Amino acid sequence: MGKSGGEHGGQHGDGGGSEGAGPGVTRRRALWIGGGSVVAAGAAAFAARDELAHWWWRLPGNDKPRTAGAVDFRGAQWVAASPENYRRADRPADYGIDRVVIHVVQGSYATALKVFRDPDHEAGAHYVVRKDGHIAQMIRELDVAFHAGNRGYNERSVGIEHEGFVDRPESFTAAMYASSARLTAGICRRYGFPADREHIVGHVEVPGTDHTDPGRHWDWDRYLRLVRAELHRAARATERPPVRKGQPGPG
């Protein structure tokens, strides 16, 4: 976590000025400017249409129902983040999800919950995983959490914080790895993307970030094995034929 992961820093507007066709401007130059205005208007129309596609759900009757305290991962504890630390959305209807970003708090589980509930923090993750494997969900997967420090990544990903410190290998317990892997496997299943290092990344790998988590002590090979094992187990469970009454189940 460390520094703020909010959607700031050159994300809005281009800072460009306007140029008029004053005296001395040639006919050719004036026509070029006029043609550019048409192109600009067309580009603006496409941008507006694209933006509308991301906001249509705000019309009455379009947004998905939200139940207070409901979680996306069974067994998680709901602890609501401040609304200032995320953006309400309707994913994946408006923004497709194809990433999990792995974070380390650089502090305790309690610290993560405290700062993500603080409206002045300007950052929050969807989940926080404690050393003993307990999971808190703070932001719905529907919504865009300010966790990656990159607007595009925030819109397309689910952020998972882990209690501990990047320079302390003892932070990453077996219970934490196992619980986090079940969580990530569920996210991969829900949104249909593979469990690989292109789609499950560390905060350090997000373009433009100045963060180093999860750090060199995070065991990526172990973690991906656990995620894939969870996916395989879930796939086998769905393929298993139902047990008929009076017949023994699988051994």
Coordinates of N, CA and C in Angstrom, one line a residue:
M1 N 0.9 -1.2 0.0 CA 0.0 0.0 0.0 C 0.9 1.2 0.0
G2 N 1.6 1.5 1.1 CA 2.5 2.7 1.2 C 1.8 4.0 0.8
K3 N 2.3 4.6 -0.3 CA 1.7 5.8 -0.8 C 0.4 5.6 -1.4
S4 N -0.3 6.7 -1.6 CA -1.7 6.7 -2.1 C -1.7 6.0 -3.5
G5 N -2.7 5.1 -3.7 CA -2.9 4.5 -5.0 C -4.0 5.1 -5.7
G6 N -4.4 6.3 -5.5 CA -5.5 6.9 -6.1 C -5.3 7.2 -7.6
E7 N -6.4 7.7 -8.3 CA -6.4 8.0 -9.7 C -6.0 9.4 -9.9
H8 N -4.7 9.7 -9.7 CA -4.3 11.1 -9.8 C -3.0 11.1 -10.7
G9 N -2.6 12.4 -11.1 CA -1.4 12.5 -11.8 C -1.5 12.5 -13.3
G10 N -2.0 13.6 -13.9 CA -2.1 13.6 -15.3 C -3.2 12.8 -16.0
Q11 N -4.2 12.4 -15.2 CA -5.2 11.5 -15.7 C -6.3 12.3 -16.4
H12 N -6.5 13.6 -16.1 CA -7.7 14.3 -16.6 C -7.3 15.5 -17.4
G13 N -7.8 15.5 -18.7 CA -7.5 16.6 -19.6 C -6.1 16.5 -20.2
D14 N -5.8 17.4 -21.1 CA -4.5 17.4 -21.8 C -3.7 18.7 -21.6
G15 N -4.4 19.7 -21.0 CA -3.7 20.9 -20.7 C -3.5 21.8 -21.9
G16 N -4.0 21.4 -23.1 CA -3.8 22.1 -24.3 C -4.6 23.4 -24.4
G17 N -4.1 24.4 -25.1 CA -4.8 25.6 -25.3 C -5.5 25.6 -26.6
S18 N -6.2 26.8 -27.0 CA -6.9 26.9 -28.3 C -6.2 27.9 -29.1
E19 N -6.3 27.8 -30.4 CA -5.7 28.7 -31.4 C -6.7 29.2 -32.4
G20 N -6.8 30.5 -32.5 CA -7.8 31.1 -33.4 C -7.3 31.4 -34.8
A21 N -8.1 31.6 -35.8 CA -7.7 32.0 -37.1 C -7.8 33.5 -37.3
G22 N -6.8 34.3 -36.7 CA -6.9 35.7 -36.7 C -6.4 36.3 -38.0
P23 N -6.1 37.6 -38.1 CA -5.6 38.3 -39.3 C -4.3 37.7 -39.7
G24 N -4.1 37.5 -41.0 CA -2.8 37.0 -41.5 C -2.8 35.5 -41.7
V25 N -3.8 34.9 -41.2 CA -3.9 33.4 -41.4 C -4.3 33.1 -42.9
T26 N -3.6 32.3 -43.6 CA -3.9 32.0 -45.0 C -5.2 31.2 -45.1
R27 N -5.8 31.3 -46.3 CA -7.0 30.5 -46.6 C -6.8 29.0 -46.4
R28 N -5.6 28.6 -46.8 CA -5.3 27.1 -46.6 C -5.2 26.8 -45.2
R29 N -4.6 27.7 -44.4 CA -4.5 27.4 -42.9 C -5.9 27.5 -42.3
A30 N -6.7 28.4 -42.7 CA -8.1 28.5 -42.1 C -8.9 27.2 -42.5
L31 N -8.7 26.7 -43.7 CA -9.4 25.5 -44.1 C -8.9 24.3 -43.3
W32 N -7.6 24.3 -43.0 CA -7.0 23.2 -42.2 C -7.6 23.2 -40.8
I33 N -7.6 24.4 -40.3 CA -8.2 24.6 -38.9 C -9.6 24.1 -38.9
G34 N -10.4 24.6 -39.9 CA -11.8 24.2 -40.0 C -12.0 22.7 -40.1
G35 N -11.2 22.0 -40.9 CA -11.2 20.6 -41.1 C -10.8 19.9 -39.8
G36 N -9.9 20.5 -39.1 CA -9.5 19.9 -37.8 C -10.6 20.0 -36.8
S37 N -11.4 21.1 -36.9 CA -12.5 21.2 -35.9 C -13.5 20.1 -36.2
V38 N -13.7 19.8 -37.5 CA -14.7 18.7 -37.8 C -14.2 17.4 -37.2
V39 N -12.9 17.1 -37.5 CA -12.3 15.9 -36.9 C -12.4 15.8 -35.4
A40 N -12.1 17.0 -34.8 CA -12.1 17.0 -33.3 C -13.6 16.8 -32.8
A41 N -14.5 17.4 -33.6 CA -15.9 17.1 -33.2 C -16.3 15.7 -33.3
G42 N -15.8 15.0 -34.4 CA -16.1 13.6 -34.5 C -15.5 12.8 -33.4
A43 N -14.2 13.1 -33.1 CA -13.5 12.4 -32.0 C -14.3 12.6 -30.7
A44 N -14.7 13.8 -30.5 CA -15.5 14.1 -29.2 C -16.8 13.3 -29.2
A45 N -17.4 13.1 -30.3 CA -18.7 12.4 -30.3 C -18.4 10.9 -30.0
F46 N -17.3 10.3 -30.6 CA -16.9 9.0 -30.2 C -16.6 8.8 -28.8
A47 N -15.9 9.8 -28.2 CA -15.5 9.8 -26.8 C -16.7 9.8 -25.9
A48 N -17.7 10.7 -26.3 CA -18.9 10.8 -25.6 C -19.7 9.5 -25.6
R49 N -19.7 8.8 -26.7 CA -20.5 7.6 -26.9 C -19.8 6.5 -26.0
D50 N -18.5 6.5 -26.0 CA -17.7 5.5 -25.2 C -18.0 5.8 -23.7
E51 N -18.0 7.1 -23.3 CA -18.3 7.4 -21.9 C -19.7 7.0 -21.5
L52 N -20.6 7.2 -22.4 CA -22.0 6.8 -22.2 C -22.1 5.4 -21.9
A53 N -21.3 4.6 -22.6 CA -21.4 3.1 -22.4 C -21.0 2.7 -21.0
H54 N -20.1 3.6 -20.4 CA -19.7 3.3 -19.0 C -20.6 3.9 -18.0
W55 N -21.6 4.7 -18.4 CA -22.5 5.3 -17.4 C -24.0 5.0 -17.6
W56 N -24.3 4.1 -18.6 CA -25.7 3.8 -18.9 C -26.4 3.2 -17.7
W57 N -25.6 2.5 -16.8 CA -26.2 1.8 -15.7 C -26.8 2.7 -14.7
R58 N -26.4 4.0 -14.7 CA -26.9 5.0 -13.8 C -28.4 5.4 -14.1
L59 N -28.8 5.1 -15.2 CA -30.2 5.4 -15.5 C -31.1 4.5 -14.7
P60 N -32.3 5.0 -14.2 CA -33.1 4.2 -13.3 C -33.4 2.8 -13.9
G61 N -33.3 1.9 -13.0 CA -33.6 0.5 -13.3 C -32.5 -0.3 -14.0
N62 N -31.3 0.3 -14.3 CA -30.2 -0.4 -14.9 C -29.2 -0.9 -14.0
D63 N -28.9 -0.3 -12.9 CA -27.8 -0.7 -12.1 C -28.2 -2.0 -11.3
K64 N -27.1 -2.8 -11.1 CA -27.3 -4.1 -10.4 C -27.8 -3.9 -9.0
P65 N -28.6 -4.8 -8.4 CA -29.0 -4.6 -7.0 C -27.9 -4.8 -6.1
R66 N -27.9 -4.0 -5.0 CA -26.8 -4.1 -4.0 C -27.4 -4.3 -2.7
T67 N -27.0 -5.4 -2.0 CA -27.5 -5.7 -0.7 C -26.5 -5.3 0.3
A68 N -26.9 -4.5 1.3 CA -26.0 -4.0 2.4 C -25.3 -5.2 3.0
G69 N -24.0 -5.2 3.1 CA -23.2 -6.2 3.8 C -22.9 -7.4 2.9
A70 N -23.5 -7.5 1.7 CA -23.2 -8.7 0.9 C -21.8 -8.7 0.4
V71 N -21.2 -9.9 0.3 CA -19.8 -10.0 -0.2 C -19.8 -10.9 -1.5
D72 N -18.7 -10.6 -2.2 CA -18.5 -11.4 -3.5 C -17.8 -12.7 -3.2
F73 N -17.1 -12.8 -2.1 CA -16.3 -14.0 -1.8 C -16.9 -14.6 -0.5
R74 N -17.4 -15.8 -0.6 CA -18.1 -16.4 0.5 C -17.1 -16.6 1.7
G75 N -17.5 -16.2 2.9 CA -16.7 -16.3 4.0 C -16.0 -15.0 4.4
A76 N -16.0 -14.0 3.5 CA -15.3 -12.7 3.8 C -16.2 -11.9 4.7
Q77 N -15.6 -11.1 5.5 CA -16.2 -10.1 6.4 C -16.4 -8.8 5.7
W78 N -17.6 -8.3 5.6 CA -17.8 -7.0 5.0 C -17.4 -5.8 6.0
V79 N -16.5 -5.0 5.5 CA -16.0 -3.8 6.3 C -16.0 -2.7 5.2
A80 N -16.9 -1.8 5.2 CA -17.1 -0.9 4.1 C -16.0 0.2 4.1
A81 N -15.3 0.4 3.0 CA -14.4 1.5 2.8 C -15.1 2.8 2.6
S82 N -14.4 3.9 2.8 CA -15.0 5.2 2.5 C -15.3 5.3 1.0
P83 N -16.5 5.9 0.7 CA -16.9 6.1 -0.7 C -15.9 7.0 -1.4
E84 N -15.0 7.7 -0.7 CA -14.0 8.6 -1.3 C -12.9 7.8 -1.9
N85 N -12.8 6.5 -1.5 CA -11.6 5.7 -1.9 C -12.0 4.7 -3.0
Y86 N -13.1 4.9 -3.6 CA -13.5 4.1 -4.8 C -14.5 4.8 -5.6
R87 N -14.8 4.3 -6.8 CA -15.7 4.9 -7.7 C -16.8 3.9 -8.0
R88 N -18.1 4.3 -7.8 CA -19.2 3.4 -8.0 C -19.3 3.1 -9.5
A89 N -19.5 1.8 -9.8 CA -19.5 1.4 -11.2 C -20.4 0.2 -11.3
D90 N -20.4 -0.5 -12.5 CA -21.3 -1.7 -12.7 C -20.5 -2.7 -13.4
R91 N -19.3 -3.0 -13.0 CA -18.4 -4.0 -13.6 C -19.0 -5.4 -13.5
P92 N -18.8 -6.2 -14.5 CA -18.1 -6.0 -15.8 C -18.9 -5.5 -16.9
A93 N -20.1 -5.0 -16.6 CA -21.0 -4.5 -17.7 C -20.4 -3.2 -18.3
D94 N -19.8 -2.4 -17.5 CA -19.2 -1.1 -18.0 C -17.7 -1.2 -18.2
Y95 N -17.0 -1.9 -17.3 CA -15.5 -2.1 -17.5 C -15.3 -3.6 -17.3
G96 N -14.6 -4.2 -18.3 CA -14.3 -5.6 -18.2 C -13.2 -5.8 -17.1
I97 N -13.2 -6.9 -16.4 CA -12.2 -7.3 -15.4 C -11.4 -8.4 -15.9
D98 N -10.0 -8.2 -16.0 CA -9.1 -9.2 -16.4 C -7.8 -9.2 -15.7
R99 N -7.8 -8.7 -14.5 CA -6.6 -8.6 -13.7 C -6.9 -8.7 -12.2
V100 N -5.9 -9.3 -11.5 CA -5.9 -9.2 -10.0 C -4.5 -8.6 -9.7
V101 N -4.5 -7.6 -8.9 CA -3.3 -6.9 -8.5 C -3.0 -7.3 -7.0
I102 N -1.8 -7.8 -6.7 CA -1.4 -8.2 -5.4 C -0.7 -7.1 -4.7
H103 N -1.1 -6.7 -3.5 CA -0.5 -5.7 -2.7 C 0.0 -6.2 -1.4
V104 N 0.9 -5.5 -0.7 CA 1.2 -5.8 0.7 C 1.0 -4.4 1.4
V105 N 0.4 -4.5 2.6 CA 0.0 -3.3 3.3 C 1.2 -2.4 3.8
Q106 N 2.3 -3.1 4.1 CA 3.4 -2.3 4.8 C 2.8 -1.9 6.2
G107 N 2.1 -2.9 6.8 CA 1.5 -2.6 8.1 C 0.6 -3.8 8.5
S108 N -0.2 -3.6 9.4 CA -1.1 -4.6 9.9 C -2.4 -4.6 9.2
Y109 N -3.2 -5.7 9.4 CA -4.5 -5.8 8.9 C -5.4 -4.7 9.4
A110 N -5.3 -4.4 10.7 CA -6.1 -3.3 11.3 C -5.7 -2.0 10.7
T111 N -4.4 -1.8 10.4 CA -4.0 -0.5 9.8 C -4.7 -0.4 8.4
A112 N -4.7 -1.4 7.6 CA -5.3 -1.4 6.3 C -6.8 -1.0 6.4
L113 N -7.5 -1.7 7.3 CA -8.9 -1.4 7.5 C -9.1 0.1 7.9
K114 N -8.3 0.6 8.8 CA -8.4 2.0 9.2 C -8.2 3.0 8.1
V115 N -7.2 2.8 7.3 CA -6.9 3.8 6.3 C -7.9 3.8 5.1
F116 N -8.4 2.6 4.8 CA -9.3 2.5 3.7 C -10.7 3.0 4.1
R117 N -10.9 3.1 5.4 CA -12.2 3.7 5.9 C -12.0 5.2 6.1
D118 N -10.8 5.7 5.9 CA -10.5 7.2 6.0 C -10.8 7.9 4.7
P119 N -11.7 8.8 4.6 CA -12.0 9.5 3.4 C -10.8 10.3 2.9
D120 N -9.9 10.7 3.7 CA -8.7 11.5 3.3 C -7.6 10.7 2.7
H121 N -7.7 9.3 2.8 CA -6.6 8.5 2.3 C -6.5 8.4 0.8
E122 N -7.6 8.5 0.1 CA -7.7 8.5 -1.3 C -7.2 7.2 -2.0
A123 N -7.3 6.1 -1.2 CA -7.0 4.8 -1.8 C -7.7 3.7 -1.0
G124 N -8.0 2.6 -1.7 CA -8.7 1.5 -1.1 C -8.6 0.3 -2.0
A125 N -8.5 -0.9 -1.4 CA -8.5 -2.1 -2.2 C -9.8 -2.9 -1.9
H126 N -10.1 -3.8 -2.8 CA -11.4 -4.6 -2.7 C -11.3 -5.5 -1.5
Y127 N -10.1 -6.1 -1.3 CA -10.0 -7.1 -0.2 C -8.7 -6.8 0.6
V128 N -8.8 -7.3 1.9 CA -7.6 -7.3 2.7 C -7.5 -8.7 3.4
V129 N -6.3 -9.4 3.2 CA -6.1 -10.7 3.8 C -5.2 -10.7 5.0
R130 N -5.7 -11.2 6.1 CA -4.9 -11.3 7.3 C -3.9 -12.5 7.3
K131 N -3.0 -12.4 8.3 CA -2.0 -13.5 8.3 C -2.6 -14.9 8.6
D132 N -3.7 -14.9 9.3 CA -4.4 -16.2 9.6 C -5.3 -16.6 8.5
G133 N -5.4 -15.9 7.4 CA -6.2 -16.2 6.3 C -7.6 -15.6 6.3
H134 N -7.9 -14.9 7.4 CA -9.2 -14.2 7.4 C -9.2 -13.1 6.3
I135 N -10.4 -12.9 5.7 CA -10.5 -11.9 4.6 C -11.6 -10.9 4.9
A136 N -11.3 -9.6 4.7 CA -12.3 -8.6 4.7 C -12.5 -8.1 3.3
Q137 N -13.7 -7.9 2.9 CA -14.1 -7.2 1.7 C -14.5 -5.8 2.0
M138 N -13.9 -4.8 1.4 CA -14.1 -3.4 1.7 C -14.8 -2.7 0.6
I139 N -14.7 -3.2 -0.7 CA -15.3 -2.6 -1.8 C -15.8 -3.7 -2.7
R140 N -17.0 -3.5 -3.2 CA -17.6 -4.5 -4.1 C -16.8 -4.6 -5.4
E141 N -16.7 -5.8 -5.9 CA -16.1 -6.0 -7.2 C -16.8 -5.2 -8.3
L142 N -18.0 -4.9 -8.2 CA -18.7 -4.0 -9.1 C -18.0 -2.7 -9.3
D143 N -17.4 -2.2 -8.2 CA -16.9 -0.8 -8.2 C -15.4 -0.8 -8.4
V144 N -15.0 0.4 -8.8 CA -13.6 0.7 -9.2 C -12.8 1.2 -7.9
A145 N -12.0 0.4 -7.4 CA -11.2 0.8 -6.2 C -10.0 1.5 -6.6
F146 N -9.6 2.5 -5.9 CA -8.4 3.3 -6.1 C -7.2 2.6 -5.5
H147 N -6.7 1.6 -6.1 CA -5.6 0.8 -5.5 C -4.3 0.7 -6.3
A148 N -4.4 0.9 -7.6 CA -3.2 0.6 -8.4 C -2.4 1.9 -8.8
G149 N -3.0 3.1 -8.6 CA -2.3 4.3 -9.0 C -2.3 4.5 -10.5
N150 N -3.2 3.7 -11.2 CA -3.3 3.8 -12.7 C -4.7 3.6 -13.0
R151 N -5.3 4.6 -13.6 CA -6.8 4.6 -13.9 C -7.2 3.4 -14.7
G152 N -6.5 3.1 -15.8 CA -6.9 1.9 -16.6 C -6.8 0.6 -15.8
Y153 N -5.8 0.4 -15.0 CA -5.7 -0.8 -14.2 C -6.7 -0.8 -13.1
N154 N -7.0 0.3 -12.5 CA -8.1 0.3 -11.5 C -9.4 -0.2 -12.1
E155 N -9.7 0.3 -13.3 CA -11.0 0.0 -13.9 C -11.1 -1.5 -14.3
R156 N -9.9 -2.2 -14.6 CA -10.0 -3.5 -15.1 C -9.6 -4.6 -14.1
S157 N -9.3 -4.2 -12.8 CA -8.7 -5.2 -11.9 C -9.4 -5.2 -10.6
V158 N -9.1 -6.3 -9.8 CA -9.5 -6.4 -8.4 C -8.2 -6.3 -7.6
G159 N -8.2 -5.5 -6.6 CA -7.1 -5.3 -5.7 C -7.2 -6.1 -4.4
I160 N -6.1 -6.8 -4.1 CA -6.0 -7.6 -2.9 C -4.8 -7.2 -2.1
E161 N -5.1 -6.6 -0.9 CA -4.0 -6.3 0.1 C -3.7 -7.5 1.0
H162 N -2.5 -7.6 1.4 CA -2.1 -8.6 2.3 C -1.3 -8.0 3.5
E163 N -1.7 -8.4 4.7 CA -1.1 -7.9 5.9 C 0.4 -8.2 5.9
G164 N 1.2 -7.3 6.4 CA 2.7 -7.5 6.5 C 3.5 -6.5 5.8
F165 N 4.8 -6.9 5.7 CA 5.9 -6.0 5.2 C 6.6 -6.7 4.1
V166 N 7.0 -6.0 3.0 CA 7.7 -6.6 1.9 C 9.1 -7.1 2.3
D167 N 9.7 -6.6 3.3 CA 11.1 -7.0 3.6 C 11.1 -8.1 4.8
R168 N 9.9 -8.6 5.1 CA 9.8 -9.6 6.2 C 9.1 -10.9 5.6
P169 N 9.9 -11.9 5.2 CA 9.3 -13.1 4.6 C 8.4 -13.8 5.5
E170 N 8.5 -13.6 6.8 CA 7.6 -14.3 7.8 C 6.2 -13.7 7.7
S171 N 6.0 -12.6 7.0 CA 4.7 -12.0 6.9 C 3.8 -12.9 6.1
F172 N 4.3 -13.7 5.2 CA 3.5 -14.4 4.2 C 3.4 -15.9 4.7
T173 N 2.3 -16.1 5.4 CA 2.1 -17.4 6.1 C 1.4 -18.3 5.1
A174 N 1.4 -19.6 5.4 CA 0.7 -20.7 4.6 C -0.8 -20.4 4.6
A175 N -1.3 -20.0 5.7 CA -2.8 -19.7 5.8 C -3.1 -18.5 4.9
M176 N -2.2 -17.5 4.9 CA -2.5 -16.3 4.0 C -2.4 -16.7 2.5
Y177 N -1.4 -17.4 2.1 CA -1.3 -17.9 0.7 C -2.5 -18.7 0.3
A178 N -2.9 -19.6 1.2 CA -4.0 -20.5 0.8 C -5.3 -19.8 0.7
S179 N -5.6 -18.9 1.6 CA -6.8 -18.1 1.6 C -6.9 -17.1 0.4
S180 N -5.7 -16.4 0.2 CA -5.7 -15.5 -0.9 C -5.8 -16.2 -2.3
A181 N -5.2 -17.4 -2.4 CA -5.3 -18.2 -3.6 C -6.7 -18.6 -3.9
R182 N -7.5 -19.0 -2.9 CA -8.9 -19.3 -3.1 C -9.7 -18.1 -3.6
L183 N -9.4 -16.9 -3.0 CA -10.0 -15.7 -3.4 C -9.7 -15.3 -4.9
T184 N -8.4 -15.4 -5.2 CA -8.0 -15.1 -6.6 C -8.6 -16.1 -7.6
A185 N -8.6 -17.4 -7.2 CA -9.2 -18.4 -8.1 C -10.7 -18.1 -8.4
G186 N -11.4 -17.7 -7.4 CA -12.8 -17.3 -7.6 C -13.0 -16.1 -8.5
I187 N -12.1 -15.1 -8.4 CA -12.1 -14.0 -9.3 C -11.8 -14.4 -10.7
C188 N -10.8 -15.3 -10.9 CA -10.5 -15.8 -12.3 C -11.7 -16.5 -12.9
R189 N -12.4 -17.3 -12.1 CA -13.6 -18.0 -12.5 C -14.7 -17.1 -12.9
R190 N -15.0 -16.1 -12.1 CA -16.1 -15.2 -12.3 C -16.0 -14.4 -13.6
Y191 N -14.7 -14.0 -13.9 CA -14.5 -13.1 -15.0 C -13.9 -13.8 -16.2
G192 N -13.5 -15.1 -16.1 CA -13.1 -15.8 -17.2 C -11.7 -15.5 -17.7
F193 N -10.7 -15.2 -16.9 CA -9.4 -15.0 -17.3 C -8.4 -16.0 -16.7
P194 N -7.3 -16.3 -17.3 CA -6.4 -17.4 -16.8 C -5.6 -17.0 -15.6
A195 N -5.2 -18.0 -14.9 CA -4.3 -17.8 -13.7 C -2.9 -17.8 -14.1
D196 N -2.4 -16.7 -14.6 CA -1.0 -16.6 -15.1 C -0.5 -15.3 -14.7
R197 N 0.8 -15.1 -15.0 CA 1.5 -13.8 -14.5 C 1.2 -12.6 -15.4
E198 N 0.4 -12.8 -16.5 CA -0.1 -11.7 -17.2 C -1.3 -11.1 -16.6
H199 N -2.1 -12.0 -16.0 CA -3.4 -11.6 -15.4 C -3.4 -11.5 -13.9
I200 N -2.4 -12.0 -13.2 CA -2.2 -11.9 -11.8 C -0.9 -11.2 -11.6
V201 N -0.9 -9.9 -11.2 CA 0.4 -9.1 -11.2 C 0.6 -8.5 -9.8
G202 N 1.8 -8.1 -9.6 CA 2.1 -7.3 -8.4 C 1.9 -5.8 -8.6
H203 N 1.7 -5.1 -7.5 CA 1.5 -3.6 -7.6 C 2.8 -3.0 -8.3
V204 N 3.9 -3.6 -8.0 CA 5.2 -3.1 -8.6 C 5.1 -3.1 -10.2
E205 N 4.3 -4.0 -10.7 CA 4.3 -4.2 -12.2 C 3.2 -3.3 -12.9
V206 N 2.5 -2.5 -12.1 CA 1.5 -1.6 -12.7 C 2.2 -0.5 -13.4
P207 N 2.0 -0.1 -14.6 CA 2.7 1.0 -15.3 C 2.5 2.3 -14.5
G208 N 3.7 3.0 -14.4 CA 3.7 4.3 -13.7 C 3.7 4.2 -12.2
T209 N 3.7 3.0 -11.6 CA 3.7 3.0 -10.1 C 5.0 3.3 -9.5
D210 N 5.1 3.8 -8.3 CA 6.3 4.0 -7.6 C 6.3 3.0 -6.3
H211 N 5.5 2.0 -6.4 CA 5.4 1.0 -5.3 C 6.3 -0.2 -5.6
T212 N 6.7 -1.0 -4.6 CA 7.6 -2.1 -4.7 C 6.9 -3.4 -4.3
D213 N 5.7 -3.4 -3.8 CA 5.0 -4.6 -3.3 C 4.5 -5.4 -4.4
P214 N 4.4 -6.7 -4.2 CA 4.6 -7.4 -3.0 C 6.0 -7.8 -2.5
G215 N 7.0 -7.4 -3.3 CA 8.4 -7.6 -2.9 C 9.0 -8.9 -3.3
R216 N 10.3 -9.1 -3.1 CA 11.0 -10.3 -3.5 C 10.7 -11.5 -2.7
H217 N 10.1 -11.3 -1.5 CA 9.8 -12.5 -0.6 C 8.4 -13.1 -1.0
W218 N 7.6 -12.5 -1.8 CA 6.4 -13.0 -2.2 C 6.7 -14.2 -3.2
D219 N 6.2 -15.4 -2.9 CA 6.5 -16.6 -3.6 C 5.5 -16.8 -4.7
W220 N 5.8 -16.2 -5.9 CA 4.9 -16.3 -7.0 C 4.6 -17.7 -7.5
D221 N 5.7 -18.5 -7.6 CA 5.5 -19.9 -8.0 C 4.5 -20.6 -7.1
R222 N 4.7 -20.5 -5.8 CA 3.8 -21.2 -4.8 C 2.4 -20.6 -5.0
Y223 N 2.3 -19.3 -5.1 CA 0.9 -18.7 -5.2 C 0.2 -19.2 -6.4
L224 N 0.8 -19.2 -7.5 CA 0.1 -19.6 -8.8 C -0.2 -21.1 -8.7
R225 N 0.6 -21.9 -8.1 CA 0.3 -23.3 -8.0 C -1.0 -23.5 -7.2
L226 N -1.1 -22.7 -6.1 CA -2.3 -22.8 -5.2 C -3.5 -22.3 -5.9
V227 N -3.4 -21.2 -6.7 CA -4.5 -20.7 -7.4 C -5.0 -21.7 -8.5
R228 N -4.1 -22.3 -9.2 CA -4.5 -23.2 -10.2 C -5.0 -24.5 -9.6
A229 N -4.5 -24.9 -8.5 CA -5.1 -26.1 -7.8 C -6.5 -25.8 -7.4
E230 N -6.8 -24.6 -6.9 CA -8.2 -24.3 -6.6 C -9.1 -24.3 -7.8
L231 N -8.6 -23.8 -8.9 CA -9.4 -23.8 -10.1 C -9.7 -25.2 -10.6
H232 N -8.6 -26.1 -10.5 CA -8.8 -27.5 -10.9 C -9.8 -28.2 -10.0
R233 N -9.7 -27.9 -8.7 CA -10.6 -28.6 -7.7 C -12.0 -28.2 -8.0
A234 N -12.3 -26.9 -8.3 CA -13.6 -26.4 -8.5 C -14.1 -27.0 -9.8
A235 N -13.3 -27.1 -10.8 CA -13.7 -27.7 -12.1 C -14.1 -29.1 -12.0
R236 N -13.3 -29.9 -11.2 CA -13.7 -31.3 -11.0 C -15.0 -31.4 -10.2
A237 N -15.2 -30.5 -9.3 CA -16.4 -30.6 -8.5 C -17.7 -30.4 -9.4
T238 N -17.5 -29.5 -10.3 CA -18.7 -29.2 -11.2 C -18.9 -30.3 -12.2
E239 N -17.8 -31.0 -12.6 CA -17.9 -32.1 -13.6 C -18.4 -33.4 -12.9
R240 N -18.3 -33.5 -11.6 CA -18.7 -34.8 -10.9 C -20.2 -35.0 -11.0
P241 N -20.6 -36.2 -11.5 CA -22.1 -36.4 -11.6 C -22.7 -36.5 -10.2
P242 N -24.0 -36.1 -10.2 CA -24.7 -36.1 -8.9 C -24.9 -37.5 -8.4
V243 N -24.8 -37.6 -7.0 CA -25.0 -39.0 -6.4 C -26.5 -39.3 -6.3
R244 N -26.9 -40.4 -6.9 CA -28.3 -40.8 -6.8 C -28.6 -41.4 -5.4
K245 N -29.8 -41.2 -5.0 CA -30.3 -41.6 -3.7 C -30.1 -43.1 -3.6
G246 N -29.4 -43.6 -2.5 CA -29.2 -45.0 -2.3 C -27.9 -45.5 -2.8
Q247 N -27.1 -44.6 -3.5 CA -25.8 -45.0 -4.1 C -24.7 -44.3 -3.3
P248 N -23.6 -45.0 -3.1 CA -22.5 -44.4 -2.4 C -21.9 -43.2 -3.2
G249 N -21.4 -42.2 -2.6 CA -20.7 -41.1 -3.3 C -19.3 -41.5 -3.6
P250 N -18.6 -40.6 -4.3 CA -17.2 -40.8 -4.7 C -16.3 -40.9 -3.5
G251 N -15.3 -41.8 -3.5 CA -14.5 -42.0 -2.4 C -13.5 -40.9 -2.2

